[in-house]
Amino acid sequence: MKVIDQNKSHLKSENSLLSVDNIRKDFPILDRMINGHKLVYLDNAATTQKPQTVIDAITSYYAGFNANVHRGLHTLAEEATSAMEKTRDKTAAFIGGVKREEIVFTRNATESINLVVSSWGKKNIKQGDRIVITQMEHHANLVPWIMLAKETGAELEYIPIDQNGYLNLSNINNIITPKTKIVALTHMSNVLGTINPVAEIISLAHKNNALVLIDGAQSVPHMPVDVKTLDADFYVFSAHKMLGPTGVGVLYAREEILNEMEPVIFGGEMINEVRFDFADWAELPMKFEAGTPNIADLVAFAPALDYLNKIGMDKIRQHEIEITTYGLEELRKLDFIKIFGPDNVLDRGGVISFVDDKIHSHDLSQYLDSKGVAVRAGHHCAQPLVKLLGVTSTSRASFYIYNTNDEVDQLVEALKAARRYFVNG
Ligand code: 7TS
């Protein structure tokens, strides 16, 4: 049986820059050849690759201590429960040291938002109340609120974006008002890369007695986040965008809010006592985690958090600023490429959406794939935003800890080659 060896990692933490060459050795997939070229993986906003420690942890669980959690008293059940609950402690520590009871595990960020909408939203939002979101939301933080507004008769109001890809806060006092019950917004846009001033918006919302949900799917993986300092009421993210396995999402919410919320999925694991005509709920966070959880992937999320902690989120952010600076500089040299989002790299994460003025982004992305370069094309699950940008789709390069400036060069060379192939050929 392979065991999880924390010391196996080849990370150097003493440098100010990441030791990317060593980091890359921990990611077996990065050695893959795609269409005769070494893989250049620039689709990290969709999902990141996994280090060997995470891959090994899944095998370790199934080979070594596979059992159901929270119910057995035998050794395997205790080991499985302890490993899964260790992940909860590490998750609570990772976002600023919140209480373990405040961490609810779901399948993904989408499910975390749906849980808030179905439970807190249906109980607290009434006709005439206002729900505020922004024009740059991923569908995960848009569609559930549209549905809630329809169902309750609440108003759905949008914070607009400006020409440069920032939230336009000039009219914010007329948008967030005493009628507002919830403000839900992304910390970092998955299309524009914009990092939003969430602390300022949370403070304004709280002055109006509104709660705030922050969609951290693109921020928690890429920069230090302390939900207590931000004073967020709800904060959601997905493990698979931060080196962890798919099938694990996180909902952080303040304990007193979770205590007031009703569960939306009922069954085993989430009860305190059940009689033939009665049931009441387990303590937090179990009342929101009915049924057998995704144990293997929850166990394997822990080494992902260890990996990020070992590097340090400050250094990860610094690395992404550097590679994004280089990416923006190099792409700006191509006069046929239009880039979306803020000009100032400090206001954005490692995401660059762009269009070629003659080649459709789907054709372009397919061509890039023929050169081994993986980027995403499409509306990035933010259809209304992409429409506002005046296009139907964009190509998007998104970076993570293992990406290099050389890979940016390969993207740029492939973009030039696409031009020769489609336009000047
Ligand atoms: N919120 C944001 C800001 C996201 O970028 C995503 C996924 C989600 C929520 C949903 O995450 P999930 O894990 O529940 O699916 N974004 C992307 C993307 O940009 N490309 O693929 C998935």
Coordinates of C-alpha atoms and ligand atoms in Angstrom, one line a residue:
M1 CA 0.0 0.0 0.0
K2 CA 1.2 3.5 -0.8
V3 CA 1.1 5.8 2.1
I4 CA 0.8 9.6 2.0
D5 CA 4.3 10.9 2.4
Q6 CA 4.3 14.6 3.3
N7 CA 8.1 14.8 2.9
K8 CA 8.1 13.4 -0.6
S9 CA 7.1 16.8 -2.0
H10 CA 9.9 18.5 -3.9
L11 CA 8.9 22.0 -2.8
K12 CA 11.4 24.7 -1.9
S13 CA 9.9 27.2 0.3
E14 CA 12.9 29.4 1.0
N15 CA 12.8 31.3 -2.3
S16 CA 10.5 34.3 -2.9
L17 CA 9.6 32.7 -6.2
L18 CA 8.2 29.2 -6.5
S19 CA 10.5 26.4 -7.5
V20 CA 8.3 25.6 -10.5
D21 CA 10.6 23.0 -11.9
N22 CA 10.4 21.0 -8.7
I23 CA 6.7 21.5 -8.3
R24 CA 6.1 20.2 -11.8
K25 CA 7.7 16.9 -10.9
D26 CA 4.9 16.3 -8.4
F27 CA 2.3 16.4 -11.2
P28 CA 2.5 13.2 -13.3
I29 CA 0.0 14.5 -15.9
L30 CA 2.4 17.3 -16.9
D31 CA 4.6 14.8 -18.7
R32 CA 1.8 13.9 -21.1
M33 CA 2.2 14.4 -24.8
I34 CA -0.8 15.9 -26.6
N35 CA -0.9 15.6 -30.4
G36 CA 2.9 15.2 -30.4
H37 CA 3.6 18.1 -28.1
K38 CA 4.3 18.3 -24.4
L39 CA 1.1 19.3 -22.6
V40 CA 0.8 23.0 -21.8
Y41 CA -2.1 23.1 -19.4
L42 CA -3.7 26.5 -19.2
D43 CA -7.2 25.6 -18.1
N44 CA -6.8 25.8 -14.4
A45 CA -9.9 28.0 -13.8
A46 CA -11.9 25.0 -14.9
T47 CA -10.0 22.5 -12.8
T48 CA -6.4 22.1 -11.7
Q49 CA -4.2 19.1 -12.0
K50 CA -3.4 16.9 -9.0
P51 CA -0.1 16.2 -7.3
Q52 CA 1.0 12.6 -6.7
T53 CA 0.2 13.0 -2.9
V54 CA -3.5 13.6 -3.7
I55 CA -3.6 10.7 -6.2
D56 CA -1.9 8.4 -3.7
A57 CA -4.3 9.4 -0.9
I58 CA -7.3 8.1 -2.9
T59 CA -5.6 4.8 -3.3
S60 CA -4.5 4.7 0.3
Y61 CA -8.0 5.1 1.5
Y62 CA -9.4 2.3 -0.7
A63 CA -6.5 0.0 -0.2
G64 CA -5.9 0.7 3.5
F65 CA -9.0 2.0 5.4
N66 CA -12.1 1.9 3.3
A67 CA -15.1 2.0 5.6
N68 CA -18.2 4.2 6.1
V69 CA -17.8 7.2 8.4
H70 CA -19.4 8.4 11.6
R71 CA -21.2 5.1 12.4
G72 CA -18.9 2.1 12.7
L73 CA -16.9 1.5 15.9
H74 CA -14.4 -0.8 14.2
T75 CA -10.8 0.3 13.4
L76 CA -11.4 0.9 9.7
A77 CA -14.4 3.1 10.4
E78 CA -12.5 5.1 13.0
E79 CA -9.6 5.6 10.7
A80 CA -11.8 6.7 7.8
T81 CA -13.8 9.1 10.0
S82 CA -10.6 10.5 11.5
A83 CA -9.1 11.1 8.1
M84 CA -12.2 12.8 6.7
E85 CA -12.6 14.9 9.8
K86 CA -8.9 15.9 9.6
T87 CA -9.8 17.4 6.2
R88 CA -12.5 19.5 7.9
D89 CA -10.0 20.8 10.4
K90 CA -7.5 21.7 7.7
T91 CA -10.2 23.4 5.6
A92 CA -11.3 25.4 8.6
A93 CA -7.7 26.5 9.2
F94 CA -7.1 27.2 5.5
I95 CA -9.7 30.0 5.3
G96 CA -8.6 31.9 8.4
G97 CA -9.1 29.6 11.3
V98 CA -12.9 29.3 11.5
K99 CA -14.7 26.7 13.7
R100 CA -14.9 23.1 12.3
E101 CA -18.7 23.3 12.8
E102 CA -18.8 26.1 10.3
I103 CA -17.4 23.9 7.4
V104 CA -20.1 22.0 5.6
F105 CA -19.0 19.6 2.9
T106 CA -20.9 19.5 -0.4
R107 CA -20.1 18.2 -3.9
N108 CA -18.9 21.5 -5.3
A109 CA -19.3 25.3 -5.0
T110 CA -22.5 25.1 -7.1
E111 CA -24.1 22.8 -4.6
S112 CA -22.9 25.0 -1.7
I113 CA -24.7 28.0 -3.2
N114 CA -27.8 25.9 -3.9
L115 CA -27.8 24.9 -0.3
V116 CA -27.8 28.5 0.9
V117 CA -30.5 29.4 -1.6
S118 CA -32.7 26.4 -0.8
S119 CA -32.4 26.7 3.0
W120 CA -31.5 30.2 4.1
G121 CA -33.0 31.8 1.0
K122 CA -36.4 30.2 1.0
K123 CA -36.8 30.9 4.7
N124 CA -35.7 34.5 4.7
I125 CA -36.4 36.0 1.3
K126 CA -40.0 37.4 0.8
Q127 CA -41.8 39.3 -1.9
G128 CA -40.5 42.8 -2.2
D129 CA -37.1 41.9 -0.7
R130 CA -34.0 42.6 -2.8
I131 CA -31.3 40.1 -3.8
V132 CA -28.2 41.8 -5.1
I133 CA -25.7 40.0 -7.4
T134 CA -23.3 41.3 -10.0
Q135 CA -23.1 41.2 -13.8
M136 CA -19.9 39.0 -13.6
E137 CA -21.3 36.0 -11.8
H138 CA -20.7 32.4 -12.9
H139 CA -24.1 30.7 -13.6
A140 CA -23.6 28.9 -10.2
N141 CA -24.1 32.2 -8.4
L142 CA -26.7 33.5 -10.9
V143 CA -29.3 30.8 -11.8
P144 CA -30.1 29.8 -8.2
W145 CA -30.9 33.5 -7.4
I146 CA -33.0 33.9 -10.5
M147 CA -35.0 30.9 -9.4
L148 CA -35.4 32.2 -5.9
A149 CA -36.5 35.6 -7.1
K150 CA -39.1 34.0 -9.3
E151 CA -40.4 31.8 -6.6
T152 CA -40.6 34.4 -3.9
G153 CA -41.4 37.6 -5.9
A154 CA -38.2 39.2 -4.6
E155 CA -36.3 41.7 -6.8
L156 CA -33.0 40.7 -8.4
E157 CA -30.7 43.7 -8.7
Y158 CA -27.3 43.7 -10.4
I159 CA -24.1 45.6 -9.6
P160 CA -23.0 46.6 -13.2
I161 CA -19.5 46.3 -14.6
D162 CA -17.7 49.1 -16.3
Q163 CA -15.7 49.2 -19.6
N164 CA -12.5 48.0 -17.9
G165 CA -14.0 44.9 -16.3
Y166 CA -14.4 46.3 -12.8
L167 CA -17.6 46.5 -10.8
N168 CA -19.1 49.9 -11.1
L169 CA -19.8 51.0 -7.6
S170 CA -20.8 54.6 -8.3
N171 CA -24.5 53.8 -7.7
I172 CA -24.0 51.2 -5.0
N173 CA -26.0 53.0 -2.4
N174 CA -29.1 52.8 -4.6
I175 CA -28.4 49.1 -5.2
I176 CA -27.6 47.9 -1.7
T177 CA -30.4 49.4 0.4
P178 CA -32.4 48.5 3.5
K179 CA -34.6 46.3 1.3
T180 CA -31.6 44.2 0.4
K181 CA -31.5 40.8 2.3
I182 CA -28.6 39.2 0.6
V183 CA -25.6 40.3 -1.6
A184 CA -24.0 37.4 -3.5
L185 CA -20.9 38.0 -5.5
T186 CA -17.7 36.4 -6.8
H187 CA -14.4 37.2 -5.2
M188 CA -12.6 36.7 -8.5
S189 CA -14.2 36.6 -11.9
N190 CA -13.6 33.4 -13.9
V191 CA -13.8 35.4 -17.2
L192 CA -12.3 38.8 -16.5
G193 CA -10.0 37.8 -13.7
T194 CA -11.2 40.8 -11.7
I195 CA -10.6 40.7 -8.0
N196 CA -13.6 42.4 -6.4
P197 CA -13.4 44.7 -3.3
V198 CA -15.5 42.2 -1.3
A199 CA -14.6 43.6 2.1
E200 CA -15.9 47.0 1.1
I201 CA -19.1 45.5 -0.3
I202 CA -19.6 43.3 2.8
S203 CA -19.3 46.3 5.1
L204 CA -21.9 48.2 3.1
A205 CA -24.2 45.2 3.0
H206 CA -23.9 44.8 6.8
K207 CA -24.8 48.4 7.3
N208 CA -28.0 47.6 5.6
N209 CA -28.5 44.5 7.6
A210 CA -28.0 42.3 4.6
L211 CA -26.0 39.1 4.6
V212 CA -23.3 38.4 2.0
L213 CA -22.3 35.2 0.2
I214 CA -18.9 35.3 -1.5
D215 CA -18.3 32.8 -4.3
G216 CA -14.6 32.0 -3.7
A217 CA -14.3 29.3 -6.4
Q218 CA -11.6 31.3 -8.1
S219 CA -10.1 33.1 -5.1
V220 CA -9.4 30.5 -2.4
P221 CA -7.1 28.5 -4.8
H222 CA -5.1 31.5 -5.8
M223 CA -4.6 33.9 -2.9
P224 CA -4.7 34.1 0.9
V225 CA -8.3 34.3 2.1
D226 CA -9.4 35.0 5.7
V227 CA -13.2 34.8 5.8
K228 CA -13.3 36.2 9.3
T229 CA -11.3 39.3 8.4
L230 CA -13.5 39.8 5.4
D231 CA -16.5 39.3 7.7
A232 CA -18.3 37.1 5.1
D233 CA -21.5 35.4 6.1
F234 CA -21.3 32.6 3.6
Y235 CA -18.2 31.7 1.6
V236 CA -18.1 28.8 -1.0
F237 CA -15.4 27.0 -3.0
S238 CA -14.5 23.7 -4.7
A239 CA -11.6 21.4 -3.9
H240 CA -11.0 20.5 -7.5
K241 CA -9.8 24.0 -8.5
M242 CA -7.1 23.9 -5.8
L243 CA -5.2 20.6 -6.5
G244 CA -7.9 18.5 -4.7
P245 CA -10.2 15.8 -6.1
T246 CA -13.5 16.5 -7.9
G247 CA -16.7 15.9 -5.9
V248 CA -15.8 18.0 -2.9
G249 CA -17.2 21.4 -2.2
V250 CA -17.1 23.7 0.8
L251 CA -19.7 25.9 2.4
Y252 CA -18.5 28.1 5.2
A253 CA -21.1 30.0 7.1
R254 CA -21.2 31.6 10.5
E255 CA -22.3 29.2 13.1
E256 CA -25.3 31.2 14.2
I257 CA -26.6 31.4 10.6
L258 CA -26.1 27.6 10.1
N259 CA -28.0 27.0 13.4
E260 CA -30.9 28.9 12.1
M261 CA -30.9 27.1 8.7
E262 CA -33.0 24.0 8.0
P263 CA -31.5 21.0 6.2
V264 CA -32.6 20.4 2.6
I265 CA -31.6 16.8 2.3
F266 CA -32.9 14.4 4.9
G267 CA -31.9 10.8 5.8
G268 CA -29.1 9.1 7.6
E269 CA -26.1 10.8 9.3
M270 CA -28.0 14.1 9.7
I271 CA -30.4 13.2 12.6
N272 CA -30.2 13.4 16.3
E273 CA -33.3 11.3 17.2
V274 CA -35.9 9.6 14.9
R275 CA -39.2 8.1 16.0
F276 CA -42.0 6.8 13.7
D277 CA -43.5 10.3 13.7
F278 CA -40.6 12.6 14.5
A279 CA -37.1 13.5 13.6
D280 CA -34.7 16.2 14.8
W281 CA -31.3 17.2 13.6
A282 CA -27.7 16.4 14.5
E283 CA -25.3 19.1 15.6
L284 CA -23.4 21.2 13.0
P285 CA -22.2 20.5 10.5
M286 CA -23.7 17.0 10.2
K287 CA -27.3 18.2 9.8
F288 CA -26.4 19.4 6.3
E289 CA -24.5 16.2 5.3
A290 CA -27.1 13.5 4.9
G291 CA -26.0 10.2 3.5
T292 CA -22.6 8.6 2.9
P293 CA -20.2 11.4 1.9
N294 CA -17.6 11.3 -0.8
I295 CA -15.1 9.9 1.7
A296 CA -12.2 9.0 -0.6
D297 CA -12.1 12.5 -2.2
L298 CA -12.6 14.2 1.2
V299 CA -9.6 12.3 2.5
A300 CA -7.6 13.2 -0.5
F301 CA -8.4 16.9 -0.2
A302 CA -6.1 17.1 2.9
P303 CA -2.8 16.5 1.0
A304 CA -4.0 19.2 -1.5
L305 CA -4.3 21.7 1.4
D306 CA -1.0 20.5 2.8
Y307 CA 0.6 21.1 -0.6
L308 CA -0.7 24.7 -0.9
N309 CA 0.2 25.4 2.7
K310 CA 3.7 24.2 2.2
I311 CA 4.2 26.6 -0.7
G312 CA 2.3 29.4 1.0
M313 CA -0.7 31.2 -0.5
D314 CA 1.3 34.5 -0.6
K315 CA 3.9 32.9 -2.8
I316 CA 1.2 31.4 -5.0
R317 CA -0.4 34.8 -5.5
Q318 CA 3.0 36.3 -6.2
H319 CA 3.8 33.7 -8.8
E320 CA 0.5 34.3 -10.5
I321 CA 1.0 38.0 -10.6
E322 CA 4.3 37.4 -12.3
I323 CA 3.1 34.9 -14.9
T324 CA 0.0 37.0 -15.6
T325 CA 2.1 40.1 -16.0
Y326 CA 4.2 38.3 -18.6
G327 CA 1.1 36.8 -20.3
L328 CA -0.5 40.2 -20.6
E329 CA 2.7 41.8 -21.9
E330 CA 3.2 39.1 -24.6
L331 CA -0.5 38.9 -25.6
R332 CA -0.6 42.7 -25.9
K333 CA 2.1 42.5 -28.5
L334 CA -0.3 40.6 -30.8
D335 CA -2.3 43.3 -32.6
F336 CA -5.0 40.7 -33.6
I337 CA -5.7 39.7 -30.0
K338 CA -8.2 41.6 -27.8
I339 CA -7.9 41.0 -24.0
F340 CA -10.7 41.4 -21.6
G341 CA -10.5 42.5 -17.9
P342 CA -8.6 45.1 -15.9
D343 CA -5.3 46.4 -17.2
N344 CA -3.7 46.5 -13.8
V345 CA -2.4 43.0 -13.0
L346 CA -2.7 43.6 -9.3
D347 CA -6.5 43.9 -9.7
R348 CA -6.8 40.5 -11.4
G349 CA -6.1 36.8 -10.9
G350 CA -4.3 34.5 -13.2
V351 CA -7.0 34.4 -15.8
I352 CA -6.7 36.0 -19.3
S353 CA -9.7 35.9 -21.6
F354 CA -9.2 37.0 -25.2
V355 CA -10.5 36.9 -28.7
D356 CA -8.7 36.8 -32.1
D357 CA -10.3 39.4 -34.4
K358 CA -10.7 36.9 -37.2
I359 CA -10.7 33.4 -35.7
H360 CA -13.7 32.0 -33.7
S361 CA -12.6 31.0 -30.2
H362 CA -13.7 27.4 -30.7
D363 CA -11.6 27.1 -33.9
L364 CA -8.7 28.8 -32.1
S365 CA -8.9 26.6 -29.1
Q366 CA -9.0 23.5 -31.2
Y367 CA -6.0 24.7 -33.1
L368 CA -4.1 25.4 -29.9
D369 CA -4.9 21.9 -28.7
S370 CA -3.3 20.6 -31.9
K371 CA -0.1 22.2 -30.5
G372 CA -0.6 20.7 -27.1
V373 CA -1.9 23.9 -25.5
A374 CA -5.1 23.4 -23.4
V375 CA -7.3 26.6 -23.0
R376 CA -11.0 26.9 -22.5
A377 CA -13.3 28.4 -25.1
G378 CA -16.9 29.4 -24.8
H379 CA -19.0 31.5 -22.5
H380 CA -17.3 30.1 -19.3
C381 CA -20.7 29.6 -17.7
A382 CA -21.2 33.3 -17.6
Q383 CA -23.4 33.9 -20.6
P384 CA -24.8 37.3 -19.7
L385 CA -21.3 38.7 -18.9
V386 CA -19.8 37.4 -22.2
K387 CA -22.7 38.9 -24.1
L388 CA -22.0 42.3 -22.3
L389 CA -18.5 42.1 -23.6
G390 CA -19.9 42.1 -27.1
V391 CA -18.9 38.6 -28.0
T392 CA -20.5 35.1 -27.9
S393 CA -17.4 33.4 -26.6
T394 CA -13.8 33.9 -25.7
S395 CA -10.6 31.8 -25.3
R396 CA -9.3 31.8 -21.8
A397 CA -5.8 30.9 -20.5
S398 CA -5.7 30.4 -16.7
F399 CA -2.5 29.8 -14.7
Y400 CA -1.5 27.9 -11.6
I401 CA 1.5 27.0 -9.5
Y402 CA 3.1 24.8 -12.2
N403 CA 2.9 27.1 -15.2
T404 CA 5.9 28.8 -16.6
N405 CA 6.7 31.8 -18.8
D406 CA 7.9 29.3 -21.4
E407 CA 4.4 27.9 -21.5
V408 CA 3.1 31.5 -22.1
D409 CA 5.6 31.6 -25.0
Q410 CA 4.2 28.4 -26.4
L411 CA 0.7 29.8 -26.2
V412 CA 1.8 33.0 -28.1
E413 CA 3.7 30.9 -30.7
A414 CA 0.6 28.8 -31.2
L415 CA -1.6 31.9 -31.6
K416 CA 0.7 33.2 -34.3
A417 CA 0.7 29.8 -36.0
A418 CA -3.1 29.8 -35.9
R419 CA -3.1 33.2 -37.6
R420 CA -0.9 31.8 -40.4
Y421 CA -3.1 28.7 -40.7
F422 CA -6.5 30.4 -40.7
V423 CA -5.9 33.9 -42.0
N424 CA -2.7 34.4 -43.8
G425 CA -2.1 30.8 -45.0
Ligands
7TS1 N1 -18.0 30.1 -9.3 C1 -17.0 30.5 -10.1 C2 -16.5 31.9 -10.0 C3 -16.5 29.5 -11.0 O1 -15.4 29.9 -11.7 C4 -17.0 28.2 -11.0 C5 -16.5 27.2 -12.0 C6 -18.0 27.9 -10.1 C7 -18.5 28.8 -9.3 C8 -18.6 26.5 -10.1 O2 -17.7 25.6 -9.6 P1 -18.1 24.1 -9.5 O3 -16.9 23.4 -8.9 O4 -19.3 24.0 -8.6 O5 -18.4 23.6 -10.9 N2 -15.8 27.7 -13.1 C9 -15.5 27.0 -14.2 C10 -14.8 27.7 -15.3 O6 -14.5 28.9 -15.3 N3 -14.6 26.8 -16.2 O7 -15.1 25.6 -15.8 C11 -15.6 25.8 -14.6

